[in-house]
JSON list of N, CA and C in Angstrom, two decimals:
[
{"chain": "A", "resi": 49, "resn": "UNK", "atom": "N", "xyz": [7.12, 6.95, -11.95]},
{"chain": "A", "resi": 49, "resn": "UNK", "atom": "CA", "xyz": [7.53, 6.28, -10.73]},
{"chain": "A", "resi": 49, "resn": "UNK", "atom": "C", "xyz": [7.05, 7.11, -9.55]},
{"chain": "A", "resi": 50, "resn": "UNK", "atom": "N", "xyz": [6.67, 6.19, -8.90]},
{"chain": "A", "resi": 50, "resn": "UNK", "atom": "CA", "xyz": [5.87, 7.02, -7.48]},
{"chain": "A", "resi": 50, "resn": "UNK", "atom": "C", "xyz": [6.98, 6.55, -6.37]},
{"chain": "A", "resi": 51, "resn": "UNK", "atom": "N", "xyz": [7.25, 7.66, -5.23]},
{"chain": "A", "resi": 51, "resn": "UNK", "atom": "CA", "xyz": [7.92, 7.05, -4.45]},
{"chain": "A", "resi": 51, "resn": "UNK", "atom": "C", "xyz": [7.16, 7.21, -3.04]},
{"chain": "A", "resi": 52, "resn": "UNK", "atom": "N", "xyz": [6.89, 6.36, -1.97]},
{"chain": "A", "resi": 52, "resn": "UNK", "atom": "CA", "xyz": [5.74, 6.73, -0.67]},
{"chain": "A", "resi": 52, "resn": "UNK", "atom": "C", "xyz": [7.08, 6.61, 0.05]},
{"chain": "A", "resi": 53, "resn": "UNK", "atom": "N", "xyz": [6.69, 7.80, 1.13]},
{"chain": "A", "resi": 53, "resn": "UNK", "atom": "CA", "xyz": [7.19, 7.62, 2.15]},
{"chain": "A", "resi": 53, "resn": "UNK", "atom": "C", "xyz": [6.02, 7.66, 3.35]},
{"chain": "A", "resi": 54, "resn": "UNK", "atom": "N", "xyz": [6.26, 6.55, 4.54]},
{"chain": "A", "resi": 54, "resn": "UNK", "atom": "CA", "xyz": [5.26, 6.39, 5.28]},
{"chain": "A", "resi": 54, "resn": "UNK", "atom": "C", "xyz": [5.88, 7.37, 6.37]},
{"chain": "A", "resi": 55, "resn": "UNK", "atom": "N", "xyz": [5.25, 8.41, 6.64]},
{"chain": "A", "resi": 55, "resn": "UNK", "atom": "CA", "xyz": [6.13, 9.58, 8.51]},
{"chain": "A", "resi": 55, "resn": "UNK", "atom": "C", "xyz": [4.64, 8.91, 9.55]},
{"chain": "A", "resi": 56, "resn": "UNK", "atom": "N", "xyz": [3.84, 8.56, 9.48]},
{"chain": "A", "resi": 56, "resn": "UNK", "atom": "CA", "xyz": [3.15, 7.83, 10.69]},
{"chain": "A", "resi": 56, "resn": "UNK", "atom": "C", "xyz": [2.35, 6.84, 10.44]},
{"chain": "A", "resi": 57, "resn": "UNK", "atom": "N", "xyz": [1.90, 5.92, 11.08]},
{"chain": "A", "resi": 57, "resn": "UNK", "atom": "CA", "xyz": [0.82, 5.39, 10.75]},
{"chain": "A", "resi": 57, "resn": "UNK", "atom": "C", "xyz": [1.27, 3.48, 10.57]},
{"chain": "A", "resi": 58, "resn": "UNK", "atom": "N", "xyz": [0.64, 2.72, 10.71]},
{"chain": "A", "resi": 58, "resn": "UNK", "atom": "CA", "xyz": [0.78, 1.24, 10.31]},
{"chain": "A", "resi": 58, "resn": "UNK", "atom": "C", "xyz": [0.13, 0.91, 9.56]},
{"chain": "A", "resi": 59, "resn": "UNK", "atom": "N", "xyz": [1.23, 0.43, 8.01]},
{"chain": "A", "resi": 59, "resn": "UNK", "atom": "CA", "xyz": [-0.02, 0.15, 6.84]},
{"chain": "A", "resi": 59, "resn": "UNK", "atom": "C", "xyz": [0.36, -1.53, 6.95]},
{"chain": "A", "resi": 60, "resn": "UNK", "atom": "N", "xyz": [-0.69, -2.09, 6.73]},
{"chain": "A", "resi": 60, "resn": "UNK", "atom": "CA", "xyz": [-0.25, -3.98, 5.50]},
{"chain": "A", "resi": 60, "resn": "UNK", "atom": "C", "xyz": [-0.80, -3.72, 4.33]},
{"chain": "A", "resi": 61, "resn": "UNK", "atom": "N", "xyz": [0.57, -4.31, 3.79]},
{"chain": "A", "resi": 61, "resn": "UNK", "atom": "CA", "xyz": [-0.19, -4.30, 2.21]},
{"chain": "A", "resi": 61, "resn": "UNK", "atom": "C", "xyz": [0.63, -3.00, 2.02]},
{"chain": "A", "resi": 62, "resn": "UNK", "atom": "N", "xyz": [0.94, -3.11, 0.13]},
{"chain": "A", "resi": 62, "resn": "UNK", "atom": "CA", "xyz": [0.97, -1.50, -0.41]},
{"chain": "A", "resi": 62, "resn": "UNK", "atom": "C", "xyz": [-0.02, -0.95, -0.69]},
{"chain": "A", "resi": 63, "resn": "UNK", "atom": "N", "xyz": [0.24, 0.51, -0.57]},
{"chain": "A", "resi": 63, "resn": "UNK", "atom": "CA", "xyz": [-0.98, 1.27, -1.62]},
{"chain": "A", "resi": 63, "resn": "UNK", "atom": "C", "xyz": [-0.98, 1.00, -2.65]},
{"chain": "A", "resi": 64, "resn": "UNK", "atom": "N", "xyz": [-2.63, 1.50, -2.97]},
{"chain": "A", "resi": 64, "resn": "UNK", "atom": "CA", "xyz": [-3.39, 1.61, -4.24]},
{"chain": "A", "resi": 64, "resn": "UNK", "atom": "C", "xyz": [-2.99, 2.79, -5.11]},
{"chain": "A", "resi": 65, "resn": "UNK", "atom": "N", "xyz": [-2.35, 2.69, -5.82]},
{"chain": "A", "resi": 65, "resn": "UNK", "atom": "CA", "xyz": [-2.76, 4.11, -6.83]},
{"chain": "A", "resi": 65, "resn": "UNK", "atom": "C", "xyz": [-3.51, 4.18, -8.05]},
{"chain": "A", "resi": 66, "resn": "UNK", "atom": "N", "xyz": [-4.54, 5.36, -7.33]},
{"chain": "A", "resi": 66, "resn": "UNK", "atom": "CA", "xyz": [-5.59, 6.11, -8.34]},
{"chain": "A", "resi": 66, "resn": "UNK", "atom": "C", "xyz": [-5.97, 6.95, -8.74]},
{"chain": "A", "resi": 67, "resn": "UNK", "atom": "N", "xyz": [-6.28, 7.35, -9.84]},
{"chain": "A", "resi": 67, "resn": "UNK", "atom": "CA", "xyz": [-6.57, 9.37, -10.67]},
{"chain": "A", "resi": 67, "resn": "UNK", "atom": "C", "xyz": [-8.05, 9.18, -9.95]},
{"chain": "A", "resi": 68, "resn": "UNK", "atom": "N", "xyz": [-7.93, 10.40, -9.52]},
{"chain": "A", "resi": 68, "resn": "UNK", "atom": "CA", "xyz": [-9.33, 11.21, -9.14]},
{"chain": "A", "resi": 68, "resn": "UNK", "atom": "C", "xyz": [-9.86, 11.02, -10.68]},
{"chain": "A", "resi": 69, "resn": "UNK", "atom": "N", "xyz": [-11.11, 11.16, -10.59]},
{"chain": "A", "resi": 69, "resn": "UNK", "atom": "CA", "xyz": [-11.99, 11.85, -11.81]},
{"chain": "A", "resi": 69, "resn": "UNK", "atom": "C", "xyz": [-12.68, 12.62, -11.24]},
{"chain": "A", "resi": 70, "resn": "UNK", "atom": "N", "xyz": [-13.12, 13.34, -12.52]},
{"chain": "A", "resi": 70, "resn": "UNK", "atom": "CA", "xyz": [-14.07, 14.62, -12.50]},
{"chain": "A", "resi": 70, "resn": "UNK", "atom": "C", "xyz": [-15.75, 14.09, -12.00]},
{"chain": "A", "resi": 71, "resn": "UNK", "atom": "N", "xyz": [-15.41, 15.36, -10.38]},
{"chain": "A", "resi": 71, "resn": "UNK", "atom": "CA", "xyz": [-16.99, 14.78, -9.90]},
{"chain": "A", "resi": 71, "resn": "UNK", "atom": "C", "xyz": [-16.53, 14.08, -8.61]},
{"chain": "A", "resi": 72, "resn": "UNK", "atom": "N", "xyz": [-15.05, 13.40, -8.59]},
{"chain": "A", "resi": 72, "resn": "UNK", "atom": "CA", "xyz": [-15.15, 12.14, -6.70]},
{"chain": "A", "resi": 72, "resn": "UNK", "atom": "C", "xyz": [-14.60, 13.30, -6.02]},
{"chain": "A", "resi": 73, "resn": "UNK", "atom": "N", "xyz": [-15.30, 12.49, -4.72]},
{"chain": "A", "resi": 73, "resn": "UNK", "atom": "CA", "xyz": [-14.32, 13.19, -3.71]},
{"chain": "A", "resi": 73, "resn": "UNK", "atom": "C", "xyz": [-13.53, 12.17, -2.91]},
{"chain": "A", "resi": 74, "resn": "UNK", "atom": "N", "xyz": [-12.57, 12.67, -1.94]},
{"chain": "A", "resi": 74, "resn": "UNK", "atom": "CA", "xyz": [-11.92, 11.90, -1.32]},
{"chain": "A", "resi": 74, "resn": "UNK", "atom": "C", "xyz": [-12.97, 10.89, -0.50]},
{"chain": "A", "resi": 75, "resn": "UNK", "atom": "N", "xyz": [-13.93, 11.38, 0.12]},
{"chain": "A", "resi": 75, "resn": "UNK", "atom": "CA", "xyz": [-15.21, 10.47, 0.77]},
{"chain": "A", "resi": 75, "resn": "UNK", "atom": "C", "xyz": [-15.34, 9.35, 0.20]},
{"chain": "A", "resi": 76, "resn": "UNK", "atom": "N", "xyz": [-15.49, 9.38, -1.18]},
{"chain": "A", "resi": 76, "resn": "UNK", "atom": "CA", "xyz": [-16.50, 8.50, -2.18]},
{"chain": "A", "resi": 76, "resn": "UNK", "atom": "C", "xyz": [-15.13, 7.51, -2.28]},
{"chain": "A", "resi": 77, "resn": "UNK", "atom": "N", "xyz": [-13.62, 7.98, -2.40]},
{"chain": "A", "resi": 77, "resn": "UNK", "atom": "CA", "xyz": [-12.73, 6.82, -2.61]},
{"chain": "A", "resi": 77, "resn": "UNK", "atom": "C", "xyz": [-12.93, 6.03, -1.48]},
{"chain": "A", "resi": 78, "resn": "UNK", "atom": "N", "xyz": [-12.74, 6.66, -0.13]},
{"chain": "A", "resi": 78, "resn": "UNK", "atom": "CA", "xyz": [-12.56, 6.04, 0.97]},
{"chain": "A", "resi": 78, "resn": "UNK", "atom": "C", "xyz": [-13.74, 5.01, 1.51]},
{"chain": "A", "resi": 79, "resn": "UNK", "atom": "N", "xyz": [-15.24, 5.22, 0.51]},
{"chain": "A", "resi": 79, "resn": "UNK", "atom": "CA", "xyz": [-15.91, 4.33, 0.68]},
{"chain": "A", "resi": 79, "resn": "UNK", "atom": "C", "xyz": [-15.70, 2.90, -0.14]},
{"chain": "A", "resi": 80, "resn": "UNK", "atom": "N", "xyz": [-15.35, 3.12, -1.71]},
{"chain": "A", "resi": 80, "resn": "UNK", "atom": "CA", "xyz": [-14.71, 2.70, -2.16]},
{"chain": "A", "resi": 80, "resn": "UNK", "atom": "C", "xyz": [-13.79, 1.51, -1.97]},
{"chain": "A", "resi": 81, "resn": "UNK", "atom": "N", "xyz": [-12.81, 2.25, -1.52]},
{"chain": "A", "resi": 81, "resn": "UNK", "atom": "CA", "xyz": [-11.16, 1.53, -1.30]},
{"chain": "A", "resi": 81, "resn": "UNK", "atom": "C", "xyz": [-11.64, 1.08, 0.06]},
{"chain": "A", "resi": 82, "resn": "UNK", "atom": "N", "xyz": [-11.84, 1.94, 0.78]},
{"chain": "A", "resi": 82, "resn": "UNK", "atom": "CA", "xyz": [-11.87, 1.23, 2.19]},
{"chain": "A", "resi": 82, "resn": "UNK", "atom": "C", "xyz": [-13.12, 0.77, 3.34]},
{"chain": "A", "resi": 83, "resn": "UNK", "atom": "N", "xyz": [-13.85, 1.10, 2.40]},
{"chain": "A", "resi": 83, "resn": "UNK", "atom": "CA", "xyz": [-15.30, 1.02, 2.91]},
{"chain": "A", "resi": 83, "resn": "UNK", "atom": "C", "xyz": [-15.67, 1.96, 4.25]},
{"chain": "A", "resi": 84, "resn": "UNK", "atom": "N", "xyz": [-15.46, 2.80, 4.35]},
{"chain": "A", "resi": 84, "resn": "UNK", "atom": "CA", "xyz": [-16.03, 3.64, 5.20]},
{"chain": "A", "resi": 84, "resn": "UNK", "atom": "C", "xyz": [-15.44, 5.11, 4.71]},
{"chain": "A", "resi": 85, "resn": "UNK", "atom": "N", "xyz": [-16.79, 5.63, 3.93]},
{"chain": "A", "resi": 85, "resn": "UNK", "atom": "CA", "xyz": [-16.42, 7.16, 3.44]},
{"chain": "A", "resi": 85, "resn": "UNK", "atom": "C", "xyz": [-15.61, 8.53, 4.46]},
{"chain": "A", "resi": 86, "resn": "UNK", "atom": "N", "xyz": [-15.95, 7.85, 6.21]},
{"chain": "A", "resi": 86, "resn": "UNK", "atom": "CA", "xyz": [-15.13, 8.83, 7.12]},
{"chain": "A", "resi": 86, "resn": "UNK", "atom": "C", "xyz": [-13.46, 8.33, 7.27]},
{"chain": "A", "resi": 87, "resn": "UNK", "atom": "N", "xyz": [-13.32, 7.74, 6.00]},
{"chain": "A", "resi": 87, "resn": "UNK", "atom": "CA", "xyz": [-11.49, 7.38, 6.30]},
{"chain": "A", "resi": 87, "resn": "UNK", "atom": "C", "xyz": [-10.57, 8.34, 4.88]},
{"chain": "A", "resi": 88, "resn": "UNK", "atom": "N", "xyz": [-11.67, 8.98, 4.48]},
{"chain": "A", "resi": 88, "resn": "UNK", "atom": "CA", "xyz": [-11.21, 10.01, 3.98]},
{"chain": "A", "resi": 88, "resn": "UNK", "atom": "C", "xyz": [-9.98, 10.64, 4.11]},
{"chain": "A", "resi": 89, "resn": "UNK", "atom": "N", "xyz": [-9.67, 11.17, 5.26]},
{"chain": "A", "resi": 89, "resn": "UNK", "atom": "CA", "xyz": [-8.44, 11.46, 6.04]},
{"chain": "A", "resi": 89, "resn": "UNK", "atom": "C", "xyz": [-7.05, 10.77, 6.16]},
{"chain": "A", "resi": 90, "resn": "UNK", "atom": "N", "xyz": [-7.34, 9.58, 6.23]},
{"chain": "A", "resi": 90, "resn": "UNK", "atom": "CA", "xyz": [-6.12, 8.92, 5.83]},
{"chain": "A", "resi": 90, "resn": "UNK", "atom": "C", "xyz": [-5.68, 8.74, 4.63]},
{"chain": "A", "resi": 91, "resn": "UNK", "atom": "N", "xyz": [-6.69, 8.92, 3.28]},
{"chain": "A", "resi": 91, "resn": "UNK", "atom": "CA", "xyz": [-6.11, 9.13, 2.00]},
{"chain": "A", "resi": 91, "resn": "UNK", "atom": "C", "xyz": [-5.33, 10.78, 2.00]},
{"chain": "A", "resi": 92, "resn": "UNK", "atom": "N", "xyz": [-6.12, 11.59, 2.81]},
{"chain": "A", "resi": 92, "resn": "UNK", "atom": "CA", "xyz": [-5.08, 13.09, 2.53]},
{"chain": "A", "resi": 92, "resn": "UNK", "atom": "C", "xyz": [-3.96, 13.65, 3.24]},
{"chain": "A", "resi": 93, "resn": "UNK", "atom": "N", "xyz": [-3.79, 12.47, 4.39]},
{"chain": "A", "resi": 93, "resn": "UNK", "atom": "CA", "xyz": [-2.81, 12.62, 5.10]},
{"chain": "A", "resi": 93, "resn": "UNK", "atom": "C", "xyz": [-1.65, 12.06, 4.06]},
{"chain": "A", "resi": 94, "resn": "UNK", "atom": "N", "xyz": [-2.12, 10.85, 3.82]},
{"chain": "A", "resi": 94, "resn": "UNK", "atom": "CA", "xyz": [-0.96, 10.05, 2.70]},
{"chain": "A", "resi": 94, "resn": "UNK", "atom": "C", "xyz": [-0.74, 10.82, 1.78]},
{"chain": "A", "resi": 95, "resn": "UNK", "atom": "N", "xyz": [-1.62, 11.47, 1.05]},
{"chain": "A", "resi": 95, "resn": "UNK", "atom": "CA", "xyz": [-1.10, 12.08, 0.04]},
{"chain": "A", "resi": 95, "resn": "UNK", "atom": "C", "xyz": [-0.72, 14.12, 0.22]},
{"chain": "A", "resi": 96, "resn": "UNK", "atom": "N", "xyz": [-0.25, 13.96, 1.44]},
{"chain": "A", "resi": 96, "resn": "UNK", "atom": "CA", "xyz": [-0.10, 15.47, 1.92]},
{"chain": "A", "resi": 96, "resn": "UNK", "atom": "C", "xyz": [-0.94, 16.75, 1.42]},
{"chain": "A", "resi": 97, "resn": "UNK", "atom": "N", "xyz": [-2.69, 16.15, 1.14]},
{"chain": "A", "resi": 97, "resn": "UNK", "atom": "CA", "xyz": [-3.42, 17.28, 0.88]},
{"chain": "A", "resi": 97, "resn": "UNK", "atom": "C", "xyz": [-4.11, 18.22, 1.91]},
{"chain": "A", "resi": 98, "resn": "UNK", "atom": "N", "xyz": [-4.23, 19.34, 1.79]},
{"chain": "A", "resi": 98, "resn": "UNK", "atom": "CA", "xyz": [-4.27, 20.37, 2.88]},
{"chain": "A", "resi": 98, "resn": "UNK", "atom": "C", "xyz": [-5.94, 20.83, 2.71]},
{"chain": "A", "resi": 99, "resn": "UNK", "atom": "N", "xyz": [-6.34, 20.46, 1.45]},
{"chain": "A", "resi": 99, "resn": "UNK", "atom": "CA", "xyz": [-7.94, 21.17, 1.07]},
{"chain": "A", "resi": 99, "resn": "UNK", "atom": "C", "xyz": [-8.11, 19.94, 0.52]},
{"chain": "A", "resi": 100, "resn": "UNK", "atom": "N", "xyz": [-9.30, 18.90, 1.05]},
{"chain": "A", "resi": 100, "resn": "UNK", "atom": "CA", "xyz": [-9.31, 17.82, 0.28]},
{"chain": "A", "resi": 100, "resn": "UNK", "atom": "C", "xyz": [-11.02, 18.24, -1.31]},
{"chain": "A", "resi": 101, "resn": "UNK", "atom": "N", "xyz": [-11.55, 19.64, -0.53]},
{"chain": "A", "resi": 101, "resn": "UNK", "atom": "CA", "xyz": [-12.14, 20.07, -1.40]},
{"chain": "A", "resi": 101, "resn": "UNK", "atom": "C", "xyz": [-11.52, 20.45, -2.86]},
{"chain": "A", "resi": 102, "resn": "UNK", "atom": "N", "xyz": [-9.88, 20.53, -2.66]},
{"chain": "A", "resi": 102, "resn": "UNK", "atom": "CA", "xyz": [-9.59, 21.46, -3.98]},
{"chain": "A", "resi": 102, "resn": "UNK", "atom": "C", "xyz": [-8.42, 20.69, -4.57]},
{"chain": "A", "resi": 103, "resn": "UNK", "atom": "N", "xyz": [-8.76, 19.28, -4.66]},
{"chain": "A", "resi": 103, "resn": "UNK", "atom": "CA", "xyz": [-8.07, 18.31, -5.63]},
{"chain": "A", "resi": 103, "resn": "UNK", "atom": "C", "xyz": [-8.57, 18.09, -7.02]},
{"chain": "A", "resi": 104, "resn": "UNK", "atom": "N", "xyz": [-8.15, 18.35, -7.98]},
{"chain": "A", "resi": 104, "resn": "UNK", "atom": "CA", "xyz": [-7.88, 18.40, -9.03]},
{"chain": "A", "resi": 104, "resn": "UNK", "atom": "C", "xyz": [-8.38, 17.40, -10.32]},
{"chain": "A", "resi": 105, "resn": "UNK", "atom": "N", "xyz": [-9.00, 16.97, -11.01]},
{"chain": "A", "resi": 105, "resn": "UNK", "atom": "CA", "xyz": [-9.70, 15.56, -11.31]},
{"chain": "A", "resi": 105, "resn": "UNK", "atom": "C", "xyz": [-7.87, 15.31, -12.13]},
{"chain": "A", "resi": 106, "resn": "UNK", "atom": "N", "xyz": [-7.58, 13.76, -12.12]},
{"chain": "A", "resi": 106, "resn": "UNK", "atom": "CA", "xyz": [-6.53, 13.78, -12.58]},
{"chain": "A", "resi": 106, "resn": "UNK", "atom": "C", "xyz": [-5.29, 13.66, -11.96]},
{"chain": "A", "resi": 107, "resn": "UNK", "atom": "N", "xyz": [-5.84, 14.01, -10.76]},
{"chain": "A", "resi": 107, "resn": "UNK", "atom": "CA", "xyz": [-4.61, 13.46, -9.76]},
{"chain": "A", "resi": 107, "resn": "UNK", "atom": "C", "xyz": [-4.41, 12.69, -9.20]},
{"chain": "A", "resi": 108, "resn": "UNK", "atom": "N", "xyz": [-3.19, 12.30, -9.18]},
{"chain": "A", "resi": 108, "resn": "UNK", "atom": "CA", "xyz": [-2.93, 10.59, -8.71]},
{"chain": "A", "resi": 108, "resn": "UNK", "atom": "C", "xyz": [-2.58, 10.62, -7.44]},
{"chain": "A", "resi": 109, "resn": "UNK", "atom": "N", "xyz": [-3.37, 9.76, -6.86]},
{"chain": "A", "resi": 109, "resn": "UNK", "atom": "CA", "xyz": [-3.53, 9.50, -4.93]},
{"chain": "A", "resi": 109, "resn": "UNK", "atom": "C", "xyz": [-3.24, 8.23, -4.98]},
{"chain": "A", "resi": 110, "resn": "UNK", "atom": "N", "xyz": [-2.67, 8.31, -3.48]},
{"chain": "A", "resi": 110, "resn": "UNK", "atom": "CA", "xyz": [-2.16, 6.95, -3.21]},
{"chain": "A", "resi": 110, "resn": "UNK", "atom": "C", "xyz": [-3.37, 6.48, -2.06]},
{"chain": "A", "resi": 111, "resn": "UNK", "atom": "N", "xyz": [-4.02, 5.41, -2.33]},
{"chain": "A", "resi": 111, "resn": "UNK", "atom": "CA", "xyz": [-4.77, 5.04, -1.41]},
{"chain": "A", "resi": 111, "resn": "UNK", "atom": "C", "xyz": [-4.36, 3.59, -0.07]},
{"chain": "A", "resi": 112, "resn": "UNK", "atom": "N", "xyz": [-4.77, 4.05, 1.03]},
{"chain": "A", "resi": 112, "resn": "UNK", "atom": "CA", "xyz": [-3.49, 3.03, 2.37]},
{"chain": "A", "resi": 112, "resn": "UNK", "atom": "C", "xyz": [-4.63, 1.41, 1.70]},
{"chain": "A", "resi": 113, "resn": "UNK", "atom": "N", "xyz": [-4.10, 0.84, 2.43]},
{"chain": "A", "resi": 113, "resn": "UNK", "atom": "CA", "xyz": [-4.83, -1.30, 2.49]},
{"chain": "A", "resi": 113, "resn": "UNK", "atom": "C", "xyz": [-5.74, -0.39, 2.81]},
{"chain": "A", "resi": 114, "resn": "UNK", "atom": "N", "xyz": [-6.72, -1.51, 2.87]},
{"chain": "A", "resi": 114, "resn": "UNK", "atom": "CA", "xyz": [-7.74, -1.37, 3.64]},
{"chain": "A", "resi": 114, "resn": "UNK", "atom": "C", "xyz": [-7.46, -1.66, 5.10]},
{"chain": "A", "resi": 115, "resn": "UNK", "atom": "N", "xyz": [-6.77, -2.75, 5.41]},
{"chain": "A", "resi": 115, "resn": "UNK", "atom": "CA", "xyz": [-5.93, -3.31, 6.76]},
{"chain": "A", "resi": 115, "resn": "UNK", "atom": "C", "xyz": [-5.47, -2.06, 7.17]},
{"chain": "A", "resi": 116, "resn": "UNK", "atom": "N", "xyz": [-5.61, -0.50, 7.14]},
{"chain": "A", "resi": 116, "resn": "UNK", "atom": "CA", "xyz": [-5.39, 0.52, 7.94]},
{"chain": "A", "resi": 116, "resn": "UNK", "atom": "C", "xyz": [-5.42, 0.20, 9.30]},
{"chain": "A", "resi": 117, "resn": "UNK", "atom": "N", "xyz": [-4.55, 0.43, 10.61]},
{"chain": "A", "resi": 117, "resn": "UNK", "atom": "CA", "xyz": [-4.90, 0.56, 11.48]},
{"chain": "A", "resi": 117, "resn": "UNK", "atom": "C", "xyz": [-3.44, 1.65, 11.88]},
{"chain": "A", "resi": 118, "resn": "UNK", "atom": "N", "xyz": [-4.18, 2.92, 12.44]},
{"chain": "A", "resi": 118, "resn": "UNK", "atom": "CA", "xyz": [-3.40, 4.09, 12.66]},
{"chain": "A", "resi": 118, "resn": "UNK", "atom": "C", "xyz": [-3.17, 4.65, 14.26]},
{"chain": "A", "resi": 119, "resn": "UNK", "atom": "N", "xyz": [-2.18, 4.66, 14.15]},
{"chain": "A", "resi": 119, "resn": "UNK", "atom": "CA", "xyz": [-1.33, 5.14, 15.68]},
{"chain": "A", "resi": 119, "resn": "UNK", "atom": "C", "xyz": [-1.20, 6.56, 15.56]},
{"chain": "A", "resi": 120, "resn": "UNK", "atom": "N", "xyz": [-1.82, 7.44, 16.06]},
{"chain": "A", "resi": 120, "resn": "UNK", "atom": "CA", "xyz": [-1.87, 9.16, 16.28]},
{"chain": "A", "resi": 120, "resn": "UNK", "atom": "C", "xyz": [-1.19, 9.35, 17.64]}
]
C-alpha cells in the first residue's frame, strides 16, 4: 500500500506508480509519462528524492498526470 501525500502543487488525475529499472533515469520517465524529459523534477519532488542520480533500479516512484500544472 502506497500512501501520497500532495504538500504543493495541482495534480488531475492520480499518480502512476512505477519501478525504475536498471539503466532509466528520472529524464527518460518524465519523457515517457509526461512527455517532456525536463519534468523530471516533478517526479523527485513527489517522490522526496534529493540525488535523482542515485535512485536505485527497483524503486517504486510515483509519477504526477500528465495534466501537471504546478504553483511554486
Amino acid at each position: 500500500e502506497i500512501e501520497v501525500e500532495i504538500q504543493r502543487g495541482f495534480f488531475f488525475g492520480p499518480p502512476s506508480v512505477r519501478n525504475l529499472l536498471e539503466g532509466e533515469t528520472l529524464s527518460q520517465l518524465a519523457y515517457e509519462y509526461l512527455g517532456d524529459p525536463g519534468a523530471w523534477r516533478a517526479i523527485a519532488v513527489l517522490n522526496q528524492i534529493d540525488d535523482p542520480r542515485r535512485v536505485p533500479a527497483g524503486t517504486s516512484l510515483l509519477i504526477p498526470p500528465q495534466d501537471i500544472r504546478r504553483r511554486d
